[in-house]
Coordinates of C-alpha atoms in Angstrom, one line a residue:
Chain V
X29 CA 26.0 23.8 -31.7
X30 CA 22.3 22.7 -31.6
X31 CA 19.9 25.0 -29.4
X32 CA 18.0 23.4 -26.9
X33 CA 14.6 24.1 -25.6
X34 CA 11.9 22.9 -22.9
X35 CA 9.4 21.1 -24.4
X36 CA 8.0 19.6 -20.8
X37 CA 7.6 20.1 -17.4
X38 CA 6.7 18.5 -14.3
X39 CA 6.5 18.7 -10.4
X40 CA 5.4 17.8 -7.3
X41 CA 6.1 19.8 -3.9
X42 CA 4.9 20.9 -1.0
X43 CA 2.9 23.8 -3.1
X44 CA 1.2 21.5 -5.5
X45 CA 1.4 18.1 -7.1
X46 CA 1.5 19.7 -10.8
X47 CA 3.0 22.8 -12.8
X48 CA 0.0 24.5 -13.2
X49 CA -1.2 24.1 -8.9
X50 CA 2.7 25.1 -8.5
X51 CA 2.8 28.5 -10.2
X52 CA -0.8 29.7 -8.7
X53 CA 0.9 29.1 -5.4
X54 CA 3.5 31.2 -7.0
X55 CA 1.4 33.6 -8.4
X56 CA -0.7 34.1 -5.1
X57 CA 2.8 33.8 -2.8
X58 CA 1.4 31.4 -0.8
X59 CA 4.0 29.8 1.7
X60 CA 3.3 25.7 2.3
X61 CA 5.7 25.6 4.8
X62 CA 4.2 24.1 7.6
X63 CA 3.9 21.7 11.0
X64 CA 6.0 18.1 10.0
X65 CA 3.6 15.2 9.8
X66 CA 6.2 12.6 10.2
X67 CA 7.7 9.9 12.7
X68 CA 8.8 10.9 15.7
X69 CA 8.4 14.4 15.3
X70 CA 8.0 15.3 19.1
X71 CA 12.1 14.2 19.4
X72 CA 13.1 17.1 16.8
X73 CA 14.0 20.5 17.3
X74 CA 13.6 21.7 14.0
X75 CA 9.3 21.0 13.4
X76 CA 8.7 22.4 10.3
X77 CA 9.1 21.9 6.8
X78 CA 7.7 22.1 3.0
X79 CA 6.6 18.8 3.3
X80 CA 4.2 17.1 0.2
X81 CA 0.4 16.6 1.5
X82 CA -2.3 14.3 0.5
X83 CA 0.3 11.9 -1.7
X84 CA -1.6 8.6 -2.1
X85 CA 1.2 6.5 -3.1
X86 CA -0.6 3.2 -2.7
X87 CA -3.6 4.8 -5.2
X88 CA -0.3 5.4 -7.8
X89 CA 1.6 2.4 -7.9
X90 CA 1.4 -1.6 -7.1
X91 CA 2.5 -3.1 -4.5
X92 CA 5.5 -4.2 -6.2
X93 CA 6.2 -1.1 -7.8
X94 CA 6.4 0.6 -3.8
X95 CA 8.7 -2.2 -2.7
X96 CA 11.2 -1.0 -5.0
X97 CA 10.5 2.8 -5.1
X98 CA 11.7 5.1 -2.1
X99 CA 9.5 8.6 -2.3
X100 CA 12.2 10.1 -3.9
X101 CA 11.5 8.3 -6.7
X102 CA 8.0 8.4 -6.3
X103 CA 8.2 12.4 -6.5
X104 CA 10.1 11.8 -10.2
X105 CA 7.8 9.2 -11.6
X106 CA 5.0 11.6 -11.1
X107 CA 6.9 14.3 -12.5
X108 CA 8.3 12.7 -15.3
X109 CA 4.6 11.4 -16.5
X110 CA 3.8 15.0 -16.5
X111 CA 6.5 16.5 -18.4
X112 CA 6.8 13.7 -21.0
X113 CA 2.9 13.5 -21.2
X114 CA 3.0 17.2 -22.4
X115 CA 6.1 17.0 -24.4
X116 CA 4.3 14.4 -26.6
X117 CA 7.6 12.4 -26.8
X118 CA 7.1 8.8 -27.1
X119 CA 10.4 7.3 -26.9
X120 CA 11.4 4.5 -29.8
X121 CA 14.1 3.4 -32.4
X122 CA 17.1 6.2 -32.9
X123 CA 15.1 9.2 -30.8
X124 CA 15.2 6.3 -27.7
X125 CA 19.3 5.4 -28.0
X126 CA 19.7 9.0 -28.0
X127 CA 17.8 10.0 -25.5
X128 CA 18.7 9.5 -21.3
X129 CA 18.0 10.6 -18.2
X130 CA 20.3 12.5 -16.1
X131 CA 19.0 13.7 -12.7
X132 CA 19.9 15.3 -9.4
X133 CA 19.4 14.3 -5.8
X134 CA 21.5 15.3 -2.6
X135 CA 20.6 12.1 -0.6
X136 CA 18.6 9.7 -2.7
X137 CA 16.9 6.9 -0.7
X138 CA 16.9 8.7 2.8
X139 CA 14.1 7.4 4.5
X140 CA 14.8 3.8 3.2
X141 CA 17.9 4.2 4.9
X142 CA 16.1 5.4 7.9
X143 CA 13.6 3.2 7.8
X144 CA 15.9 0.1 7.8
X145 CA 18.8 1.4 10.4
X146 CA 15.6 2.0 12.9
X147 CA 14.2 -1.8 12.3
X148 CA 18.0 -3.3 12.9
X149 CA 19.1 -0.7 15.2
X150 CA 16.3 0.6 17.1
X151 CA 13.8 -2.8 16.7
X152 CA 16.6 -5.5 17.2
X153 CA 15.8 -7.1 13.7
X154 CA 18.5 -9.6 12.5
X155 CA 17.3 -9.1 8.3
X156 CA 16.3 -6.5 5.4
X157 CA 14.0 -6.4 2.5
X158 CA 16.0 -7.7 -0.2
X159 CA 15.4 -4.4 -2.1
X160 CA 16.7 -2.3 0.2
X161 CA 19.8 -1.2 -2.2
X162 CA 18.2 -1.1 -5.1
X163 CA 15.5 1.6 -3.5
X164 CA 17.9 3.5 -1.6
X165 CA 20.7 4.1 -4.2
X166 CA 21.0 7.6 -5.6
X167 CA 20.4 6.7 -9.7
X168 CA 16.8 4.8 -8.7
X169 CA 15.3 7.5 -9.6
X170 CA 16.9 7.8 -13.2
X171 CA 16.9 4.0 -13.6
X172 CA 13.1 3.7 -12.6
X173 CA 12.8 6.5 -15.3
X174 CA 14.9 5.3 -18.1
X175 CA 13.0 2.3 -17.4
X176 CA 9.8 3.5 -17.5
X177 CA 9.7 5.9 -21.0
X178 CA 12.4 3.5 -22.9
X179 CA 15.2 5.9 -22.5
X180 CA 18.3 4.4 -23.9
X181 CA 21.0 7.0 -24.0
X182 CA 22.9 8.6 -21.6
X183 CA 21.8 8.5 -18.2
X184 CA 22.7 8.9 -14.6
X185 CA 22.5 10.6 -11.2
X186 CA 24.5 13.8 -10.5
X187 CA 25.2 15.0 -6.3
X188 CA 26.4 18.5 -5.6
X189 CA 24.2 18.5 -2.8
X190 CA 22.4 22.0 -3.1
X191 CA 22.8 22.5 -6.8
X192 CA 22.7 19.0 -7.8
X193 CA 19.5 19.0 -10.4
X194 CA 21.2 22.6 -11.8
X195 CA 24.1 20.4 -12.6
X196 CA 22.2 17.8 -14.1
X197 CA 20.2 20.4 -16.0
X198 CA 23.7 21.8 -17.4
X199 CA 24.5 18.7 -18.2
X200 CA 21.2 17.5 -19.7
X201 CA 21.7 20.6 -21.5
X202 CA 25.5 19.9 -22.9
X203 CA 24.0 16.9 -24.4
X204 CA 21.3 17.7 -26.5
X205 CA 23.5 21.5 -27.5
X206 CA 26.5 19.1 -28.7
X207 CA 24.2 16.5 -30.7
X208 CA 24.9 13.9 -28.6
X209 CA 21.4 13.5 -27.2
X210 CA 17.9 14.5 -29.1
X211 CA 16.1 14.9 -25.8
X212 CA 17.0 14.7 -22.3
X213 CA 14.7 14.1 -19.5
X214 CA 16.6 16.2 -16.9
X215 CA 15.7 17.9 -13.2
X216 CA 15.5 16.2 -9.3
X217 CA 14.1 15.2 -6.6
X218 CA 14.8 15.0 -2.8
X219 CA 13.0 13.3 0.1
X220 CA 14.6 14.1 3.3
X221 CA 11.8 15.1 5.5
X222 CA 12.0 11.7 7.7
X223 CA 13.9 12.0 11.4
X224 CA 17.0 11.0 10.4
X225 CA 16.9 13.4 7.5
X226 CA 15.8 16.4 9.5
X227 CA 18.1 15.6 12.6
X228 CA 21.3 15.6 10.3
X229 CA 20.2 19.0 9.1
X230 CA 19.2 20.0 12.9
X231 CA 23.2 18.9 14.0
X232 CA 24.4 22.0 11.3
X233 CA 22.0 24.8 13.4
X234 CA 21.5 26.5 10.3
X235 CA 17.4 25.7 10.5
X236 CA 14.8 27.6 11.6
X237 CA 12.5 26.9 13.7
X238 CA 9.5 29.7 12.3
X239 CA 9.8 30.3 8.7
X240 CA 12.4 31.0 5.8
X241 CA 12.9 34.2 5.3
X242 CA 15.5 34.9 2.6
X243 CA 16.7 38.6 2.0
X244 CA 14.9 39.8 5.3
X245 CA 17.3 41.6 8.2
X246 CA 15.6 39.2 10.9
X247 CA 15.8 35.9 8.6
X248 CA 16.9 33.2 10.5
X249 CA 17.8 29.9 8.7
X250 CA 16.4 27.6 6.0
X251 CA 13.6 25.3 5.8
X252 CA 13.7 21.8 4.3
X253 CA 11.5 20.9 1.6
X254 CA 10.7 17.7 -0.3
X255 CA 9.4 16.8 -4.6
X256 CA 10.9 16.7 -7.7
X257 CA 10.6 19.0 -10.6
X258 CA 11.5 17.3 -14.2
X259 CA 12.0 18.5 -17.6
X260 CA 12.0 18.0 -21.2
X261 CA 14.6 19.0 -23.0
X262 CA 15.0 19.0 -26.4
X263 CA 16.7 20.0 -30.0
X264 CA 15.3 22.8 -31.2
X265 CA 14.6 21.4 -34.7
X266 CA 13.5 18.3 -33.5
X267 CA 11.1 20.1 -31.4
X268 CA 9.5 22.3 -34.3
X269 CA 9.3 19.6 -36.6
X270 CA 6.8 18.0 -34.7
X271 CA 5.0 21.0 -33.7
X272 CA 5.8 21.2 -30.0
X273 CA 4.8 23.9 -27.3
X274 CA 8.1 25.1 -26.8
X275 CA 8.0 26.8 -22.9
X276 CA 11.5 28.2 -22.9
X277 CA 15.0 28.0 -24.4
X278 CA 17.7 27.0 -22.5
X279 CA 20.3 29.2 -23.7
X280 CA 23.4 28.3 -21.6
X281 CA 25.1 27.5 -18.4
X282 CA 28.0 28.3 -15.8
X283 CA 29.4 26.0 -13.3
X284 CA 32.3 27.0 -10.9
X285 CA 33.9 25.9 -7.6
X286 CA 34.7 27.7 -4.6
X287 CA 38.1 25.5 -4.1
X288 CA 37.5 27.0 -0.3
X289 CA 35.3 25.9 2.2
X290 CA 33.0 23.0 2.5
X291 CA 30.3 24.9 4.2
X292 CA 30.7 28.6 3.6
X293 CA 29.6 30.2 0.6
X294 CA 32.0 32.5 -1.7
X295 CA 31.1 35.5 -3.1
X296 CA 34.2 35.0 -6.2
X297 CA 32.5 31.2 -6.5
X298 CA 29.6 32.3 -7.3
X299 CA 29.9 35.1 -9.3
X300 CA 32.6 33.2 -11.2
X301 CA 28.9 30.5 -11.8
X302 CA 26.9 33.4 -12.9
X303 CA 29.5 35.3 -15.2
X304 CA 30.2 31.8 -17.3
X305 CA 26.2 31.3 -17.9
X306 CA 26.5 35.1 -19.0
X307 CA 29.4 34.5 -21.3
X308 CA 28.1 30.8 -22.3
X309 CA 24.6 31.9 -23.0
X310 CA 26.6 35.1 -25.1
X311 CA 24.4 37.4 -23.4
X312 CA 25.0 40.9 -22.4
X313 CA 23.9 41.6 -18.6
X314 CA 21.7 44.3 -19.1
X315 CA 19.5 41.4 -20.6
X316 CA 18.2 40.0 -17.5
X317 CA 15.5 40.5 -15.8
X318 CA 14.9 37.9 -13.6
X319 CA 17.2 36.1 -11.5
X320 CA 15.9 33.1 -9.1
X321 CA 17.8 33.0 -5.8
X322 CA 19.7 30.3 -4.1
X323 CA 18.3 32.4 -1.6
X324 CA 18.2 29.8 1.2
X325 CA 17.4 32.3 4.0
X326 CA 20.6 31.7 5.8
X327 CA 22.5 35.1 6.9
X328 CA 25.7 33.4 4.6
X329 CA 24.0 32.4 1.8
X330 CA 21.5 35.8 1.0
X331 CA 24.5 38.0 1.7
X332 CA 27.4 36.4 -0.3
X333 CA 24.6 36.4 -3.3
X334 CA 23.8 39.6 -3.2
X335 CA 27.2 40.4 -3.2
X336 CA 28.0 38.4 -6.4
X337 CA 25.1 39.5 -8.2
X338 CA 26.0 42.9 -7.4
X339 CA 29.6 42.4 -8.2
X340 CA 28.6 41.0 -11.7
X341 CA 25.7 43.0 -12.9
X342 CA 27.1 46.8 -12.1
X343 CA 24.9 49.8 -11.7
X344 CA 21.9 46.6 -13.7
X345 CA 21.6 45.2 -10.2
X346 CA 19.8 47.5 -9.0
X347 CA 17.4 47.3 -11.9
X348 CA 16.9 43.6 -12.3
X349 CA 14.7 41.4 -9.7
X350 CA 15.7 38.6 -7.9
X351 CA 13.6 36.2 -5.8
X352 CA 13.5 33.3 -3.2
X353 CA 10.8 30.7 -3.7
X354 CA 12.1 28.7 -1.2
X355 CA 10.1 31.1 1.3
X356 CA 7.2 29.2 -0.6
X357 CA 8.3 25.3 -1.0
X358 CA 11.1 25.5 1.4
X359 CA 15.0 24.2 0.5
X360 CA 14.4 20.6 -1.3
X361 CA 18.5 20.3 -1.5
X362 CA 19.6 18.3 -4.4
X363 CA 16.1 19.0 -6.3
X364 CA 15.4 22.7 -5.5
X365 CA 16.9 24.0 -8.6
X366 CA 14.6 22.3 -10.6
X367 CA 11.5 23.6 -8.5
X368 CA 13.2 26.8 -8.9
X369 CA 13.3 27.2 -12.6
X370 CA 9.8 26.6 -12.8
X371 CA 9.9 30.4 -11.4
X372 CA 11.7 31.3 -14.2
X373 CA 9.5 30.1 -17.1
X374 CA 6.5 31.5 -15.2
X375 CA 8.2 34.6 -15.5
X376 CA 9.4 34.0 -19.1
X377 CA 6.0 32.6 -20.2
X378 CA 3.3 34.6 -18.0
X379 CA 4.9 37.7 -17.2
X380 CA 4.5 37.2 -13.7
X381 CA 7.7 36.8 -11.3
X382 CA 6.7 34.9 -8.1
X383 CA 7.9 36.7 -4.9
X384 CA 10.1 36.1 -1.9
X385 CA 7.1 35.8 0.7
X386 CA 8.1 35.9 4.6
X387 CA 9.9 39.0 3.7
X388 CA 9.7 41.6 6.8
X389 CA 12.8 44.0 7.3
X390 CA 15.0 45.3 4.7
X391 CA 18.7 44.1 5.4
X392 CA 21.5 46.6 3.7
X393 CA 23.6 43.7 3.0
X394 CA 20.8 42.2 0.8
X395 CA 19.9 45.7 -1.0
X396 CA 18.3 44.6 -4.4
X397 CA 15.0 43.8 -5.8
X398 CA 13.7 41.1 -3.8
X399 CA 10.2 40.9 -5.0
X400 CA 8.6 41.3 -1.7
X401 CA 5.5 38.9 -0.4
X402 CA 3.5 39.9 -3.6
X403 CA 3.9 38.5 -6.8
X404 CA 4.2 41.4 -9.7
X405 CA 3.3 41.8 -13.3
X406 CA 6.7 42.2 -15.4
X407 CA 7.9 41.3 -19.0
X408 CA 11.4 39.6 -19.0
X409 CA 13.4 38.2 -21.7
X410 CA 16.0 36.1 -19.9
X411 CA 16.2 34.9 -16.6
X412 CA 18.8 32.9 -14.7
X413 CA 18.5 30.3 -11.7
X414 CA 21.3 30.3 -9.0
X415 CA 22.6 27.4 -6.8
X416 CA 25.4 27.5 -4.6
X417 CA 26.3 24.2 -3.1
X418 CA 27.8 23.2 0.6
X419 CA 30.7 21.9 -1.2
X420 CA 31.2 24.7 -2.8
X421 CA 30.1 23.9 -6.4
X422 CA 27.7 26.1 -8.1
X423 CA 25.6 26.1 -11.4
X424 CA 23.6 28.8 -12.7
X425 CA 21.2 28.4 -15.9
X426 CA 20.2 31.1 -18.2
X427 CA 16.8 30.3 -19.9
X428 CA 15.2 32.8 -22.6
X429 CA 11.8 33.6 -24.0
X430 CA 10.5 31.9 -27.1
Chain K
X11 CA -1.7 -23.5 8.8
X12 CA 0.9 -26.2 8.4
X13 CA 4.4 -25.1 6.9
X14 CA 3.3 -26.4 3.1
X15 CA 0.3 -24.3 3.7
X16 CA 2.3 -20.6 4.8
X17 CA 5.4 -21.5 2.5
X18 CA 2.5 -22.0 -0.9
X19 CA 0.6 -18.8 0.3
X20 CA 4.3 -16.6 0.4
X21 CA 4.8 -18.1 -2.7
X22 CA 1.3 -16.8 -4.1
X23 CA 1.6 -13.9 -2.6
X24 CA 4.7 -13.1 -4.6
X25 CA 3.5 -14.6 -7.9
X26 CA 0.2 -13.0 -7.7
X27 CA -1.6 -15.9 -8.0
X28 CA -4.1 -17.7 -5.3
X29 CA -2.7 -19.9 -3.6
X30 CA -4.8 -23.2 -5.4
X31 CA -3.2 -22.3 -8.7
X32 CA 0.2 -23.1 -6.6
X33 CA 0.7 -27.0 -7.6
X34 CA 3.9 -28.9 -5.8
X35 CA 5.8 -29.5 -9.2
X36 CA 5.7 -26.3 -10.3
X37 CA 8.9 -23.9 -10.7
X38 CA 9.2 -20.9 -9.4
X39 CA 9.9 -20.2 -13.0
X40 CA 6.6 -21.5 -14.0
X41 CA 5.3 -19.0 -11.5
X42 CA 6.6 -16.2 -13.0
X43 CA 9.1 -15.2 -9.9
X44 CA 12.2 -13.5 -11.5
X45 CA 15.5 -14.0 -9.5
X46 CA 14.3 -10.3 -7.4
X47 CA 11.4 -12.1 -6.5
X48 CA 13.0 -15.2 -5.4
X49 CA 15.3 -13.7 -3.3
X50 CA 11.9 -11.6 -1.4
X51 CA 10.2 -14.7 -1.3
X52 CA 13.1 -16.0 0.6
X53 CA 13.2 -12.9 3.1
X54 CA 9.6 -13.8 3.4
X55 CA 9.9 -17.6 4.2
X56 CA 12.8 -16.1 7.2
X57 CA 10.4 -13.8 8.3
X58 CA 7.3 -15.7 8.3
X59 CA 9.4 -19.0 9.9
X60 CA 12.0 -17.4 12.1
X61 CA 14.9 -18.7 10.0
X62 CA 18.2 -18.6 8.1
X63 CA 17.9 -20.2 4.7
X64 CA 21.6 -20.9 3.3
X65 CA 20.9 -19.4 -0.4
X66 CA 23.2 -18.1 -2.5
X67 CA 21.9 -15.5 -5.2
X68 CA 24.9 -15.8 -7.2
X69 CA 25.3 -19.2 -7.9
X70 CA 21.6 -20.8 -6.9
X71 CA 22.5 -24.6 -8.6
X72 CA 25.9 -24.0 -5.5
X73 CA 23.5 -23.3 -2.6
X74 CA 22.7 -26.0 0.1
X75 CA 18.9 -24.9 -0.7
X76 CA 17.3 -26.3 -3.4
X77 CA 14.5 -24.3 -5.1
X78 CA 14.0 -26.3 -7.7
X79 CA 10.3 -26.6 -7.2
X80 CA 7.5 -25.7 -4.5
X81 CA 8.1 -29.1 -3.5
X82 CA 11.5 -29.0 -2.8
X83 CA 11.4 -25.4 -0.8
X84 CA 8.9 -26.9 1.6
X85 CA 11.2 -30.2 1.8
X86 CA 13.8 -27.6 2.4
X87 CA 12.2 -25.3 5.0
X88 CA 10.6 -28.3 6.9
X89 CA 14.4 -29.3 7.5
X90 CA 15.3 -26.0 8.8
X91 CA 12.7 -25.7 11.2
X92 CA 13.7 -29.3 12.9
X93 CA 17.1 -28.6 13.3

């Protein structure tokens, strides 16, 4: 079994358009949840969202490039330049057969499918851009990025809605741990925040219409977000050889499901997710000290968490701290848990643990160490990042210090 | 702009060329249009013209539109238009 480390990262979301702007909106808990700037706005109920400002597409590809790449993919080719660019990987001969992409989004090409049902629908139009399946399908994104770095191994797209980039991450991670992958470019992206994206999500009545709020008594639903977070991940040895930064090691994974509802979470689900990473990683539980949250802000979702996290840690629940940075960036479905881990090597790397901002009344079914609206000064050894699914599939990564 | 005049700027446009550097003979080959690129020129040219042009991108050499050269699409779309 070969270990596997982090050897680059890269993001863009509603809190910044790189790591570094990302984790000082961490570190100062600011939320960038805000008024929608989109089409049609004034015909949704739900207003709101994490949405990415000042993107100048146009300024970052051709034209040719942008016929063929929805924002979703846009998101992931800006993240993947920045974590490949500081991995100092360039990709050639045996390192580029064994190395792939595998990525994570919930609904891919959204707003290319929005945008083309509204010109035949809505404007009458008899035709389509030729490339409309091509920029709407759910492994452009991978493609555009295997295509781009010369990545010939493995690659493709994995959807488990919620925690679909933690189950490409575990399985970016099974790859390189078993051999059969040097590196792994690994993470997600989601771009819902068009009408039709936010009006599906309005139909469930499980948004809010002020702010996320996760852990807090008078939270009141989630809040969409939109970016992509990527990832280097690479064999240990490989890595030192050449003298990387190493920001983490990924030490192991758990992946379960519910087998029960397609909406509801499950408390045994998901602490079934969190005691395999535990047993995976081979770690003892009194090692962790950070835990990011699915923590969507939903009364379900905070609730049934706690639960499991209490039901697996013991009397160490109550010492360990556990946090929602979707109060920050808001829910980006299929490409939050890659956002989310970036939380976890702050914490691993900086000592700091970002905090679940929004947070107003303390709720008994959510009684643990939720990092409240200020971010705080702690050393940590091993974190883990939930995500519970609709679906009901879960995947939880453990990632230690180095 | 006659039709030999819109149909060589779309196919410029596409190429990335100016639309003198366009000659009737050439191929769409010669112009550096991949078979992605033929097919958006075509979308173009149906756009741009208000019409259905019977091409096939799995068998082009089968279609009932030839594409052989600049020549030959302008031939072709000049048809259409008259029908």
């Amino acid at each position: 079994m070969k270990q596997v480390v982090i050897t680059g990262a890269g993001t863009i979301n509603a809190m910044g358009h790189s790591v570094p702007e990302t984790l000082r909106s961490m570190r100062e808990g600011q939320c960038h949840i805000g008024q929608l700037d989109i089409r049609d706005v004034d015909r949704l109920d739900i207003q709101i969202g994490g949405q990415v400002r000042g993107f100048d597409a146009e300024g970052r590809f051709n034209r040719q490039q942008i016929s063929l790449y929805d924002r979703f993919t846009q998101f992931t080719l800006v993240a993947a330049r920045e974590a490949i660019t500081q991995s100092g990987l360039e990709f050639s001969g045996e390192l580029a057969a064994k190395s792939g992409v595998v990525l994570g989004t919930a609904g891919g090409g959204v707003s290319t499918w929005d945008d083309n049902y509204r010109l035949v629908y809505e404007e009458r139009k008899s035709r389509v851009h030729p490339f409309v399946v091509p920029k709407l399908m759910n492994n452009a994104a991978a493609s555009h990025v295997s295509m781009e770095w010369n990545l010939k191994g493995p690659s493709f797209t994995v959807a488990t809605a919620c925690a679909s980039s933690n189950h490409a991450m575990a399985q970016a991670f099974a790859m390189v741990q078993s051999g059969v992958s040097l590196a792994m470019i690994t993470g997600g992206s989601e771009s819902m925040l068009c009408f039709g994206g936010v009006k599906a999500w309005e139909g469930l009545r499980v948004m809010s219409h002020d702010a996320c709020r996760p852990f807090s008594a008078n939270r009141n639903g989630m809040v969409q977000g939109e970016g992509a977070g990527i990832f280097v991940f690479e064999e240990f040895n490989h890595a030192k050889s050449r003298g990387a930064d190493i920001l983490a090691e990924v030490v192991g994974m758990g992946m379960s499901s519910d087998a029960a509802d397609i909406v509801m979470p499950s408390k045994q689900g998901a602490a079934r997710a969190i005691s395999q990473a535990l047993k995976n990683s081979r770690l003892d539980r009194d090692e962790i000290g950070y835990i990011n949250a699915h923590g969507t802000g939903t009364v379900a979702n905070d609730k049934t968490e706690c639960a499991a996290v209490a039901d697996v840690f013991g009397p160490h629940a109550d010492q360990l701290m556990i946090s929602s940075t979707k109060s920050m960036h808001g829910h980006l479905i299929g490409g939050t848990g890659a956002i989310e881990l970036l939380a976890c090597i702050m914490a691993l790397r900086e000592g700091v643990i970002a905090p679940t901002v929004g947070y107003e009344e303390p709720d008994p079914e959510c009684a643990l160490d939720v990092v409240p609206n200020e971010a705080r000064d702690a050393k940590v050894n091993v974190t883990l990042s939930n995500a519970f699914a609709f679906g009901g599939m879960n995947a939880v990564l453990a990632l230690r210090k180095v | 702009m006659s039709v030999k005049q819109r149909v060589i700027r779309i196919i410029a446009e596409q190429a990335l060329l100016s639309p003198s550097d366009v000659s009737l003979d050439s191929t769409l080959d010669e112009l550096g249009i991949d078979s992605l690129g033929i097919v958006e020129s075509l979308f173009a040219i149906e756009e741009e013209f208000d019409i259905s042009v019977p091409f096939n991108a799995n068998s082009p050499a089968d279609s009932d539109f030839d594409i052989s050269s600049v020549s030959a699409i302008i031939d072709g779309i000049e048809k259409l238009i008259n029908e």
